CSV table of N, CA, C and O in Angstrom, one decimal:
chain,number,residue,atom,x,y,z
A,1,UNK,N,10.2,3.7,-2.4
A,1,UNK,CA,10.4,5.0,-3.3
A,1,UNK,C,9.9,6.2,-2.5
A,1,UNK,O,8.9,5.8,-1.9
A,2,UNK,N,11.0,6.9,-2.7
A,2,UNK,CA,11.0,8.2,-1.5
A,2,UNK,C,9.2,9.1,-2.2
A,2,UNK,O,9.3,8.3,-3.5
A,3,UNK,N,8.4,9.8,-1.7
A,3,UNK,CA,7.6,10.7,-1.5
A,3,UNK,C,7.7,11.9,-2.6
A,3,UNK,O,7.4,11.4,-3.6
A,4,UNK,N,9.6,12.1,-3.1
A,4,UNK,CA,10.0,12.9,-4.1
A,4,UNK,C,10.2,12.2,-5.1
A,4,UNK,O,9.8,11.9,-6.4
A,5,UNK,N,10.6,11.2,-5.1
A,5,UNK,CA,10.7,10.3,-6.7
A,5,UNK,C,9.6,9.8,-7.3
A,5,UNK,O,9.3,9.5,-8.1
A,6,UNK,N,8.2,9.2,-6.1
A,6,UNK,CA,7.1,9.2,-7.1
A,6,UNK,C,6.2,10.8,-7.6
A,6,UNK,O,5.7,10.4,-8.6
A,7,UNK,N,6.8,11.8,-6.9
A,7,UNK,CA,6.1,13.1,-7.5
A,7,UNK,C,6.7,13.2,-9.0
A,7,UNK,O,7.1,14.0,-10.0
A,8,UNK,N,7.9,13.2,-8.4
A,8,UNK,CA,8.7,13.2,-10.0
A,8,UNK,C,8.5,12.5,-10.7
A,8,UNK,O,8.0,12.7,-11.8
A,9,UNK,N,8.1,11.0,-11.0
A,9,UNK,CA,7.9,10.1,-11.9
A,9,UNK,C,5.8,10.3,-12.4
A,9,UNK,O,6.3,10.0,-13.8
A,10,UNK,N,5.3,10.9,-11.9
A,10,UNK,CA,4.3,11.1,-12.5
A,10,UNK,C,3.9,12.6,-12.3
A,10,UNK,O,3.7,12.9,-13.2
A,11,UNK,N,5.0,13.7,-12.1
A,11,UNK,CA,5.2,15.0,-13.0
A,11,UNK,C,3.8,16.0,-12.2
A,11,UNK,O,3.7,17.2,-12.7
A,12,UNK,N,3.0,15.2,-11.3
A,12,UNK,CA,2.0,16.4,-11.1
A,12,UNK,C,2.2,16.2,-9.5
A,12,UNK,O,2.0,14.9,-9.1
A,13,UNK,N,1.7,16.8,-9.1
A,13,UNK,CA,0.9,16.9,-8.1
A,13,UNK,C,-0.6,17.4,-8.0
A,13,UNK,O,-1.4,18.1,-8.6
A,14,UNK,N,-1.2,16.9,-7.0
A,14,UNK,CA,-3.0,16.6,-7.1
A,14,UNK,C,-3.2,17.1,-5.8
A,14,UNK,O,-2.4,17.1,-4.1
A,15,UNK,N,-4.3,18.5,-5.5
A,15,UNK,CA,-4.7,18.8,-3.9
A,15,UNK,C,-5.1,17.6,-3.0
A,15,UNK,O,-6.6,17.6,-3.9
A,16,UNK,N,-4.6,17.5,-2.4
A,16,UNK,CA,-5.1,16.0,-1.9
A,16,UNK,C,-5.3,16.5,0.1
A,16,UNK,O,-4.9,17.1,0.9
A,17,UNK,N,-6.6,16.4,0.8
A,17,UNK,CA,-6.1,17.3,2.4
A,17,UNK,C,-6.1,16.4,2.9
A,17,UNK,O,-5.4,14.8,3.0
A,18,UNK,N,-5.6,17.5,3.9
A,18,UNK,CA,-4.6,16.4,5.1
A,18,UNK,C,-5.1,15.8,6.1
A,18,UNK,O,-5.9,16.3,7.4
A,19,UNK,N,-5.2,14.9,5.8
A,19,UNK,CA,-5.8,13.7,6.5
A,19,UNK,C,-5.2,13.0,6.5
A,19,UNK,O,-4.5,12.0,6.0
A,20,UNK,N,-6.0,11.8,8.1
A,20,UNK,CA,-5.0,10.7,7.8
A,20,UNK,C,-5.8,9.6,7.2
A,20,UNK,O,-5.0,9.1,6.5
A,21,UNK,N,-6.9,9.2,7.0
A,21,UNK,CA,-7.5,8.4,6.3
A,21,UNK,C,-9.0,8.7,5.7
A,21,UNK,O,-9.1,9.9,6.2
A,22,UNK,N,-9.3,8.4,4.5
A,22,UNK,CA,-10.1,8.8,3.9
A,22,UNK,C,-11.2,7.5,3.5
A,22,UNK,O,-10.8,7.1,3.2
A,23,UNK,N,-12.1,7.8,3.7
A,23,UNK,CA,-12.9,7.0,2.9
A,23,UNK,C,-13.8,7.3,1.7
A,23,UNK,O,-13.0,7.4,1.2
A,24,UNK,N,-14.3,5.6,0.8
A,24,UNK,CA,-14.1,5.4,-0.7
A,24,UNK,C,-15.2,6.6,-1.4
A,24,UNK,O,-14.6,6.8,-2.2
A,25,UNK,N,-16.2,7.5,-0.3
A,25,UNK,CA,-16.9,7.9,-1.2
A,25,UNK,C,-16.1,8.9,-1.3
A,25,UNK,O,-15.8,10.2,-2.3
A,26,UNK,N,-15.6,9.6,-0.3
A,26,UNK,CA,-14.4,11.1,-0.3
A,26,UNK,C,-13.5,10.7,-1.3
A,26,UNK,O,-12.9,11.4,-2.1
A,27,UNK,N,-12.7,9.6,-1.5
A,27,UNK,CA,-11.4,9.5,-2.2
A,27,UNK,C,-11.7,9.7,-3.7
A,27,UNK,O,-12.1,10.2,-4.4
A,28,UNK,N,-13.5,9.0,-4.1
A,28,UNK,CA,-14.2,9.1,-4.9
A,28,UNK,C,-14.4,10.4,-5.2
A,28,UNK,O,-13.9,10.9,-6.9
A,29,UNK,N,-14.7,11.4,-5.1
A,29,UNK,CA,-14.7,13.0,-5.3
A,29,UNK,C,-13.7,13.6,-5.2
A,29,UNK,O,-13.6,13.8,-6.0
A,30,UNK,N,-12.2,13.3,-4.7
A,30,UNK,CA,-10.9,14.3,-4.8
A,30,UNK,C,-10.6,13.7,-6.1
A,30,UNK,O,-10.1,14.3,-6.8
A,31,UNK,N,-9.9,12.0,-6.2
A,31,UNK,CA,-9.8,11.8,-7.5
A,31,UNK,C,-10.9,12.0,-9.0
A,31,UNK,O,-10.3,11.4,-10.4
A,32,UNK,N,-12.3,11.6,-8.6
A,32,UNK,CA,-12.6,11.4,-9.7
A,32,UNK,C,-13.2,10.2,-10.4
A,32,UNK,O,-13.2,10.3,-11.9
A,33,UNK,N,-12.6,9.1,-9.2
A,33,UNK,CA,-13.3,7.4,-10.0
A,33,UNK,C,-14.5,7.4,-9.2
A,33,UNK,O,-14.6,7.4,-7.8
A,34,UNK,N,-15.3,6.6,-10.0
A,34,UNK,CA,-16.4,6.1,-9.3
A,34,UNK,C,-16.1,5.3,-8.1
A,34,UNK,O,-14.5,4.4,-8.6
A,35,UNK,N,-16.5,4.4,-7.2
A,35,UNK,CA,-16.6,4.3,-5.9
A,35,UNK,C,-16.3,3.2,-6.9
A,35,UNK,O,-15.0,2.1,-6.1
A,36,UNK,N,-17.2,2.4,-7.7
A,36,UNK,CA,-17.1,0.6,-8.2
A,36,UNK,C,-15.9,0.9,-8.6
A,36,UNK,O,-15.1,-0.4,-9.2
A,37,UNK,N,-15.3,1.9,-9.3
A,37,UNK,CA,-13.7,1.7,-10.5
A,37,UNK,C,-12.8,1.2,-9.3
A,37,UNK,O,-11.7,0.5,-10.0
A,38,UNK,N,-12.9,2.2,-8.5
A,38,UNK,CA,-12.5,1.7,-7.1
A,38,UNK,C,-11.8,0.2,-6.9
A,38,UNK,O,-10.8,0.1,-6.5
A,39,UNK,N,-12.7,-0.3,-6.5
A,39,UNK,CA,-13.2,-1.7,-5.9
A,39,UNK,C,-12.8,-2.5,-7.2
A,39,UNK,O,-11.8,-3.3,-6.7
A,40,UNK,N,-12.2,-2.3,-8.3
A,40,UNK,CA,-12.2,-2.6,-9.1
A,40,UNK,C,-10.0,-2.9,-9.8
A,40,UNK,O,-9.9,-4.0,-9.4
A,41,UNK,N,-10.1,-1.6,-8.9
A,41,UNK,CA,-8.2,-1.5,-9.1
A,41,UNK,C,-7.7,-2.3,-7.8
A,41,UNK,O,-6.6,-2.7,-8.3
A,42,UNK,N,-8.8,-2.6,-7.1
A,42,UNK,CA,-7.9,-3.2,-6.1
A,42,UNK,C,-7.5,-4.3,-6.4
A,42,UNK,O,-6.7,-5.0,-5.5
A,43,UNK,N,-8.8,-4.9,-7.2
A,43,UNK,CA,-8.8,-6.5,-7.9
A,43,UNK,C,-7.4,-6.5,-8.6
A,43,UNK,O,-7.0,-7.5,-8.6
A,44,UNK,N,-7.3,-5.3,-9.1
A,44,UNK,CA,-6.0,-6.0,-10.1
A,44,UNK,C,-4.7,-5.3,-9.9
A,44,UNK,O,-3.8,-5.4,-10.4
A,45,UNK,N,-4.7,-3.7,-9.3
A,45,UNK,CA,-3.9,-3.6,-8.6
A,45,UNK,C,-3.3,-3.9,-7.2
A,45,UNK,O,-3.9,-3.3,-6.0
A,46,UNK,N,-2.8,-4.5,-7.4
A,46,UNK,CA,-2.5,-5.1,-5.1
A,46,UNK,C,-1.8,-4.5,-4.9
A,46,UNK,O,-2.2,-4.1,-3.6
A,47,UNK,N,-1.3,-3.6,-5.0
A,47,UNK,CA,-1.0,-1.9,-4.1
A,47,UNK,C,-1.1,-1.2,-4.0
A,47,UNK,O,-1.5,-0.6,-2.7
A,48,UNK,N,-3.1,-1.6,-4.3
A,48,UNK,CA,-3.8,-0.7,-4.6
A,48,UNK,C,-4.9,-1.5,-2.8
A,48,UNK,O,-5.4,-2.4,-2.9
A,49,UNK,N,-4.3,-1.5,-1.4
A,49,UNK,CA,-5.0,-2.2,-0.6
A,49,UNK,C,-4.9,-0.7,0.5
A,49,UNK,O,-5.2,-1.3,1.7
A,50,UNK,N,-6.5,-0.8,0.7
A,50,UNK,CA,-6.5,0.2,1.4
A,50,UNK,C,-6.9,-0.6,3.2
A,50,UNK,O,-7.6,-1.8,2.6
A,51,UNK,N,-6.4,0.1,4.1
A,51,UNK,CA,-7.1,-0.5,5.2
A,51,UNK,C,-8.7,-0.7,5.6
A,51,UNK,O,-9.6,-0.2,4.8
A,52,UNK,N,-9.0,-2.0,6.3
A,52,UNK,CA,-10.6,-1.6,6.6
A,52,UNK,C,-10.7,-1.4,8.1
A,52,UNK,O,-10.2,-1.7,9.0
A,53,UNK,N,-11.8,-0.6,8.0
A,53,UNK,CA,-12.7,-0.4,9.3
A,53,UNK,C,-12.7,-1.4,10.1
A,53,UNK,O,-13.4,-2.8,9.2
A,54,UNK,N,-13.5,-2.0,11.7
A,54,UNK,CA,-14.3,-3.0,12.3
A,54,UNK,C,-15.2,-3.1,11.3
A,54,UNK,O,-16.1,-4.5,11.7
A,55,UNK,N,-16.0,-1.4,10.7
A,55,UNK,CA,-17.2,-2.1,10.2
A,55,UNK,C,-16.5,-2.6,8.5
A,55,UNK,O,-18.0,-1.9,7.9
A,56,UNK,N,-16.0,-2.8,8.2
A,56,UNK,CA,-15.4,-3.4,6.5
A,56,UNK,C,-15.7,-1.5,6.1
A,56,UNK,O,-15.6,-2.6,4.6
A,57,UNK,N,-15.8,-0.5,6.6
A,57,UNK,CA,-15.4,0.6,5.3
A,57,UNK,C,-13.9,0.3,4.8
A,57,UNK,O,-13.2,0.1,5.2
A,58,UNK,N,-13.7,0.7,3.9
A,58,UNK,CA,-12.4,0.7,3.2
A,58,UNK,C,-11.7,2.1,4.1
A,58,UNK,O,-12.2,3.4,3.8
A,59,UNK,N,-10.6,2.2,4.2
A,59,UNK,CA,-9.7,3.3,5.0
A,59,UNK,C,-8.8,3.6,4.1
A,59,UNK,O,-7.9,3.0,4.5
A,60,UNK,N,-9.1,4.6,3.5
A,60,UNK,CA,-7.6,4.3,2.8
A,60,UNK,C,-7.3,6.0,3.2
A,60,UNK,O,-7.1,6.2,3.7
A,61,UNK,N,-5.3,5.9,2.8
A,61,UNK,CA,-4.0,6.9,3.2
A,61,UNK,C,-4.3,7.9,2.7
A,61,UNK,O,-4.8,7.6,1.5
A,62,UNK,N,-3.1,8.8,2.4
A,62,UNK,CA,-2.9,9.8,1.0
A,62,UNK,C,-1.7,9.1,0.6
A,62,UNK,O,-2.0,9.1,-0.7
A,63,UNK,N,-1.3,8.0,0.7
A,63,UNK,CA,-0.6,7.7,0.0
A,63,UNK,C,-1.2,6.4,-1.0
A,63,UNK,O,-0.8,6.7,-2.2
A,64,UNK,N,-1.9,6.0,-0.7
A,64,UNK,CA,-2.9,5.0,-1.7
A,64,UNK,C,-3.7,6.3,-2.5
A,64,UNK,O,-4.0,5.5,-3.4
A,65,UNK,N,-4.9,7.3,-1.8
A,65,UNK,CA,-5.1,8.6,-2.9
A,65,UNK,C,-4.1,8.7,-3.7
A,65,UNK,O,-4.0,8.9,-5.1
A,66,UNK,N,-2.5,9.3,-3.5
A,66,UNK,CA,-1.6,9.1,-5.0
A,66,UNK,C,-1.1,8.0,-5.3
A,66,UNK,O,-1.3,8.6,-6.8
A,67,UNK,N,-1.3,7.0,-5.2
A,67,UNK,CA,-1.1,6.0,-6.2
A,67,UNK,C,-2.8,6.1,-7.2
A,67,UNK,O,-2.4,5.3,-8.5
A,68,UNK,N,-3.6,6.1,-6.5
A,68,UNK,CA,-4.9,6.6,-7.4
A,68,UNK,C,-4.8,7.5,-8.4
A,68,UNK,O,-5.1,7.0,-9.8
A,69,UNK,N,-4.0,8.3,-8.2
A,69,UNK,CA,-4.6,9.4,-8.9
A,69,UNK,C,-3.4,8.8,-10.5
A,69,UNK,O,-3.5,9.1,-11.4
A,70,UNK,N,-2.3,8.6,-9.9
A,70,UNK,CA,-1.6,7.6,-10.6
A,70,UNK,C,-1.9,6.3,-11.4
A,70,UNK,O,-1.6,6.8,-12.6
A,71,UNK,N,-2.3,5.8,-10.9
A,71,UNK,CA,-3.0,4.8,-11.9
A,71,UNK,C,-4.2,5.9,-12.9
A,71,UNK,O,-3.9,5.1,-14.1
A,72,UNK,N,-4.7,6.4,-12.1
A,72,UNK,CA,-6.0,7.3,-13.3
A,72,UNK,C,-5.2,7.8,-14.5
A,72,UNK,O,-5.5,8.1,-15.5
A,73,UNK,N,-3.5,8.3,-14.4
A,73,UNK,CA,-3.2,8.8,-14.9
A,73,UNK,C,-2.6,8.0,-16.1
A,73,UNK,O,-3.1,8.1,-17.0
A,74,UNK,N,-1.7,6.9,-15.3
A,74,UNK,CA,-1.6,6.0,-16.2
A,74,UNK,C,-2.3,5.4,-17.5
A,74,UNK,O,-2.4,5.2,-18.8
A,75,UNK,N,-4.0,5.4,-17.1
A,75,UNK,CA,-4.8,4.8,-17.7
A,75,UNK,C,-5.7,5.5,-18.8
A,75,UNK,O,-6.3,5.3,-20.0
A,76,UNK,N,-5.9,6.4,-18.3
A,76,UNK,CA,-6.8,7.8,-18.9
A,76,UNK,C,-5.9,8.8,-19.7
A,76,UNK,O,-6.9,9.3,-20.4
A,77,UNK,N,-5.0,9.4,-19.1
A,77,UNK,CA,-3.9,10.3,-19.6
A,77,UNK,C,-3.0,9.4,-21.1
A,77,UNK,O,-3.5,10.2,-22.0
A,78,UNK,N,-2.3,8.6,-20.2
A,78,UNK,CA,-1.3,8.1,-21.2
A,78,UNK,C,-1.9,6.6,-22.4
A,78,UNK,O,-1.2,6.0,-22.2
A,79,UNK,N,-2.9,6.6,-21.4
A,79,UNK,CA,-3.6,5.0,-22.7
A,79,UNK,C,-3.1,3.6,-22.6
A,79,UNK,O,-3.0,2.9,-23.3
A,80,UNK,N,-2.4,3.3,-21.2
A,80,UNK,CA,-1.9,1.8,-20.6
A,80,UNK,C,-3.3,1.4,-20.7
A,80,UNK,O,-4.3,1.6,-20.1
A,81,UNK,N,-3.2,0.1,-21.0
A,81,UNK,CA,-3.3,-1.3,-20.5
A,81,UNK,C,-3.6,-1.3,-18.8
A,81,UNK,O,-2.5,-0.8,-18.4
A,82,UNK,N,-4.7,-1.9,-18.7
A,82,UNK,CA,-4.2,-2.5,-17.3
A,82,UNK,C,-3.0,-3.1,-16.4
A,82,UNK,O,-2.2,-2.4,-15.6
A,83,UNK,N,-2.5,-4.0,-17.9
A,83,UNK,CA,-1.9,-4.8,-17.4
A,83,UNK,C,-0.3,-4.3,-17.9
A,83,UNK,O,0.8,-3.6,-16.7
A,84,UNK,N,-0.5,-3.2,-19.0
A,84,UNK,CA,0.8,-2.2,-19.0
A,84,UNK,C,1.0,-0.8,-17.5
A,84,UNK,O,2.1,-0.7,-17.2
A,85,UNK,N,-0.3,-0.4,-16.9
A,85,UNK,CA,-0.1,0.1,-16.1
A,85,UNK,C,0.9,-0.6,-14.8
A,85,UNK,O,1.1,0.2,-14.4
A,86,UNK,N,-0.4,-1.3,-14.6
A,86,UNK,CA,0.9,-2.4,-13.5
A,86,UNK,C,1.8,-2.8,-14.0
A,86,UNK,O,2.6,-2.5,-12.5
A,87,UNK,N,2.8,-3.2,-14.8
A,87,UNK,CA,4.1,-3.0,-15.3
A,87,UNK,C,4.7,-1.5,-14.6
A,87,UNK,O,6.3,-1.7,-14.5
A,88,UNK,N,4.2,-1.2,-15.2
A,88,UNK,CA,5.1,0.2,-15.3
A,88,UNK,C,4.7,1.0,-13.9
A,88,UNK,O,5.8,1.4,-13.5
A,89,UNK,N,3.7,0.5,-13.1
A,89,UNK,CA,3.8,1.4,-11.9
A,89,UNK,C,5.2,-0.1,-10.7
A,89,UNK,O,5.9,0.7,-10.2
A,90,UNK,N,5.0,-1.1,-11.2
A,90,UNK,CA,6.6,-1.7,-10.9
A,90,UNK,C,7.5,-1.6,-11.3
A,90,UNK,O,8.5,-1.1,-10.7
A,91,UNK,N,7.4,-0.5,-12.2
A,91,UNK,CA,8.7,-0.7,-12.8
A,91,UNK,C,9.0,1.1,-11.8
A,91,UNK,O,10.9,1.3,-11.6
A,92,UNK,N,8.2,1.6,-11.6
A,92,UNK,CA,8.2,2.8,-10.4
A,92,UNK,C,8.4,2.6,-9.5
A,92,UNK,O,8.6,3.7,-9.0
A,93,UNK,N,8.1,1.3,-8.8
A,93,UNK,CA,8.9,0.6,-7.7
A,93,UNK,C,7.2,0.8,-6.5
A,93,UNK,O,8.1,1.0,-5.5
A,94,UNK,N,6.2,1.3,-7.3
A,94,UNK,CA,5.1,1.1,-6.7
A,94,UNK,C,4.7,-0.6,-5.8
A,94,UNK,O,5.2,-1.4,-6.7
A,95,UNK,N,4.2,-0.3,-4.7
A,95,UNK,CA,4.1,-1.9,-4.4
A,95,UNK,C,5.1,-3.4,-4.2
A,95,UNK,O,5.1,-3.7,-3.4
A,96,UNK,N,6.5,-2.3,-3.9
A,96,UNK,CA,7.6,-2.7,-2.5
A,96,UNK,C,7.6,-2.6,-1.7
A,96,UNK,O,7.1,-1.6,-1.3
A,97,UNK,N,7.4,-3.7,-0.5
A,97,UNK,CA,7.4,-3.4,0.5
A,97,UNK,C,9.1,-3.6,0.8
A,97,UNK,O,9.2,-4.9,1.0
A,98,UNK,N,10.0,-2.6,1.1
A,98,UNK,CA,10.8,-2.6,1.9
A,98,UNK,C,11.1,-3.3,3.5
A,98,UNK,O,11.0,-1.9,4.3
A,99,UNK,N,11.4,-4.2,3.7
A,99,UNK,CA,11.6,-4.1,4.9
A,99,UNK,C,13.3,-4.6,5.2
A,99,UNK,O,13.7,-5.7,5.1
A,100,UNK,N,13.9,-3.4,6.4
A,100,UNK,CA,15.6,-3.9,6.6
A,100,UNK,C,15.7,-5.4,6.8
A,100,UNK,O,14.5,-6.4,7.9
A,101,UNK,N,16.8,-5.3,6.5
A,101,UNK,CA,16.8,-7.6,7.1
A,101,UNK,C,17.3,-6.8,8.2
A,101,UNK,O,18.3,-5.9,8.6
A,102,UNK,N,17.4,-7.9,9.5
A,102,UNK,CA,18.4,-7.6,10.7
A,102,UNK,C,19.8,-8.4,10.4
A,102,UNK,O,19.7,-9.0,9.8
A,103,UNK,N,20.3,-7.1,11.5
A,103,UNK,CA,21.5,-7.3,10.9
A,103,UNK,C,22.2,-7.7,12.6
A,103,UNK,O,22.0,-7.4,13.6
A,104,UNK,N,23.0,-8.5,12.2
A,104,UNK,CA,23.5,-8.8,14.5
A,104,UNK,C,24.6,-8.6,14.3
A,104,UNK,O,25.8,-9.2,13.4
A,105,UNK,N,25.2,-7.8,15.1
A,105,UNK,CA,26.8,-7.2,15.0
A,105,UNK,C,27.6,-8.9,16.1
A,105,UNK,O,28.5,-9.0,15.6
A,106,UNK,N,26.9,-9.3,17.1
A,106,UNK,CA,27.0,-9.7,17.6
A,106,UNK,C,26.4,-11.5,18.0
A,106,UNK,O,25.7,-11.5,18.1
A,107,UNK,N,27.3,-12.6,18.0
A,107,UNK,CA,26.6,-13.3,18.1
A,107,UNK,C,25.4,-14.2,19.4
A,107,UNK,O,24.6,-14.3,19.4
A,108,UNK,N,26.0,-13.4,20.4
A,108,UNK,CA,25.3,-13.2,21.8
A,108,UNK,C,23.8,-12.5,21.6
A,108,UNK,O,23.0,-13.8,22.0
A,109,UNK,N,23.9,-11.6,20.8
A,109,UNK,CA,22.6,-11.0,20.1
A,109,UNK,C,21.5,-12.1,19.4
A,109,UNK,O,20.3,-11.8,19.9
A,110,UNK,N,22.0,-12.4,18.1
A,110,UNK,CA,21.2,-13.8,17.9
A,110,UNK,C,20.9,-14.4,18.8
A,110,UNK,O,19.7,-15.1,18.8
A,111,UNK,N,22.1,-15.2,19.4
A,111,UNK,CA,21.3,-16.0,20.7
A,111,UNK,C,20.2,-15.9,21.2
A,111,UNK,O,19.1,-16.4,22.0
A,112,UNK,N,20.3,-14.7,22.0
A,112,UNK,CA,19.3,-13.9,23.0
A,112,UNK,C,18.4,-13.8,22.5
A,112,UNK,O,17.0,-14.1,22.4
A,113,UNK,N,17.6,-13.4,20.8
A,113,UNK,CA,16.9,-13.5,20.1
A,113,UNK,C,16.2,-14.9,19.9
A,113,UNK,O,15.3,-15.1,20.4
A,114,UNK,N,17.1,-15.9,19.5
A,114,UNK,CA,17.1,-17.6,19.4
A,114,UNK,C,15.5,-17.6,20.7
A,114,UNK,O,15.2,-18.5,21.1
A,115,UNK,N,16.6,-17.7,21.8
A,115,UNK,CA,16.2,-17.8,22.7
A,115,UNK,C,14.7,-16.5,23.6
A,115,UNK,O,13.7,-17.9,24.0
A,116,UNK,N,14.8,-15.9,23.0
A,116,UNK,CA,13.7,-14.8,23.5
A,116,UNK,C,11.9,-15.9,22.4
A,116,UNK,O,11.1,-16.3,22.8
A,117,UNK,N,12.4,-16.4,21.5
A,117,UNK,CA,12.0,-16.5,20.3
A,117,UNK,C,11.6,-18.2,20.5
A,117,UNK,O,9.7,-18.6,21.1
A,118,UNK,N,12.4,-18.9,21.7
A,118,UNK,CA,12.1,-20.0,22.1
A,118,UNK,C,10.9,-20.5,22.9
A,118,UNK,O,9.5,-20.9,23.6
A,119,UNK,N,10.8,-19.0,24.2
A,119,UNK,CA,10.7,-19.0,25.0
A,119,UNK,C,8.7,-18.2,25.4
A,119,UNK,O,8.2,-19.1,25.4
A,120,UNK,N,9.0,-17.5,23.9
A,120,UNK,CA,7.7,-17.2,23.3
A,120,UNK,C,6.9,-18.2,22.9
A,120,UNK,O,5.6,-18.1,22.7
A,121,UNK,N,7.4,-19.3,22.1
A,121,UNK,CA,5.9,-20.7,21.7
A,121,UNK,C,6.6,-21.2,22.5
A,121,UNK,O,5.7,-22.0,23.3
A,122,UNK,N,7.0,-21.4,24.1
A,122,UNK,CA,7.2,-22.7,24.5
A,122,UNK,C,5.3,-21.3,25.5
A,122,UNK,O,4.4,-22.5,26.2
A,123,UNK,N,5.3,-20.4,25.8
A,123,UNK,CA,4.4,-19.9,25.7
A,123,UNK,C,2.8,-20.1,25.2
A,123,UNK,O,1.9,-19.8,26.0
A,124,UNK,N,3.1,-19.9,24.3
A,124,UNK,CA,1.9,-20.2,22.9
A,124,UNK,C,1.4,-21.7,23.2
A,124,UNK,O,0.4,-21.8,23.4
A,125,UNK,N,2.6,-22.5,23.3
A,125,UNK,CA,1.8,-23.9,23.8
A,125,UNK,C,1.4,-24.1,25.1
A,125,UNK,O,0.0,-24.5,25.2
A,126,UNK,N,1.9,-23.4,25.8
A,126,UNK,CA,1.2,-23.1,27.3
A,126,UNK,C,-0.2,-23.0,27.5
A,126,UNK,O,-1.1,-23.2,27.5
A,127,UNK,N,-0.3,-21.8,26.4
A,127,UNK,CA,-1.9,-21.4,26.4
A,127,UNK,C,-2.5,-22.0,25.2
A,127,UNK,O,-4.1,-22.0,25.6
A,128,UNK,N,-2.3,-22.6,25.0
A,128,UNK,CA,-3.4,-23.7,23.6
A,128,UNK,C,-3.8,-24.9,24.3
A,128,UNK,O,-4.4,-25.5,23.7
A,129,UNK,N,-3.0,-25.3,25.0
A,129,UNK,CA,-3.5,-26.3,26.3
A,129,UNK,C,-4.5,-25.9,26.7
A,129,UNK,O,-5.4,-25.2,27.2
């Protein structure tokens, strides 16, 4: 789902600082949601999946913060249950990972890729010995 479609779905825009990553404390301050609630939502909403630093700190991206605002809106303002909010987010297209399927125009391209894969597996076998 595009950023425009997400904004239309929630009908609200939130002031999110222009940063690449946010720590959980910053996200809690920006969204008004306690850190323990954010950690709980991670377990309930699989689409909330911040990356982690080497020191295992959660690092949220801007789209994660927008999603948290949307979850907060569904739960606190629209009074959805956790299950209802999860279903609504799926209907809105959150959580879908769309990876384009590889299309091969020519048979040679496919066979070349197969050859590279075989060679990489041979290298992996040599390294594991």
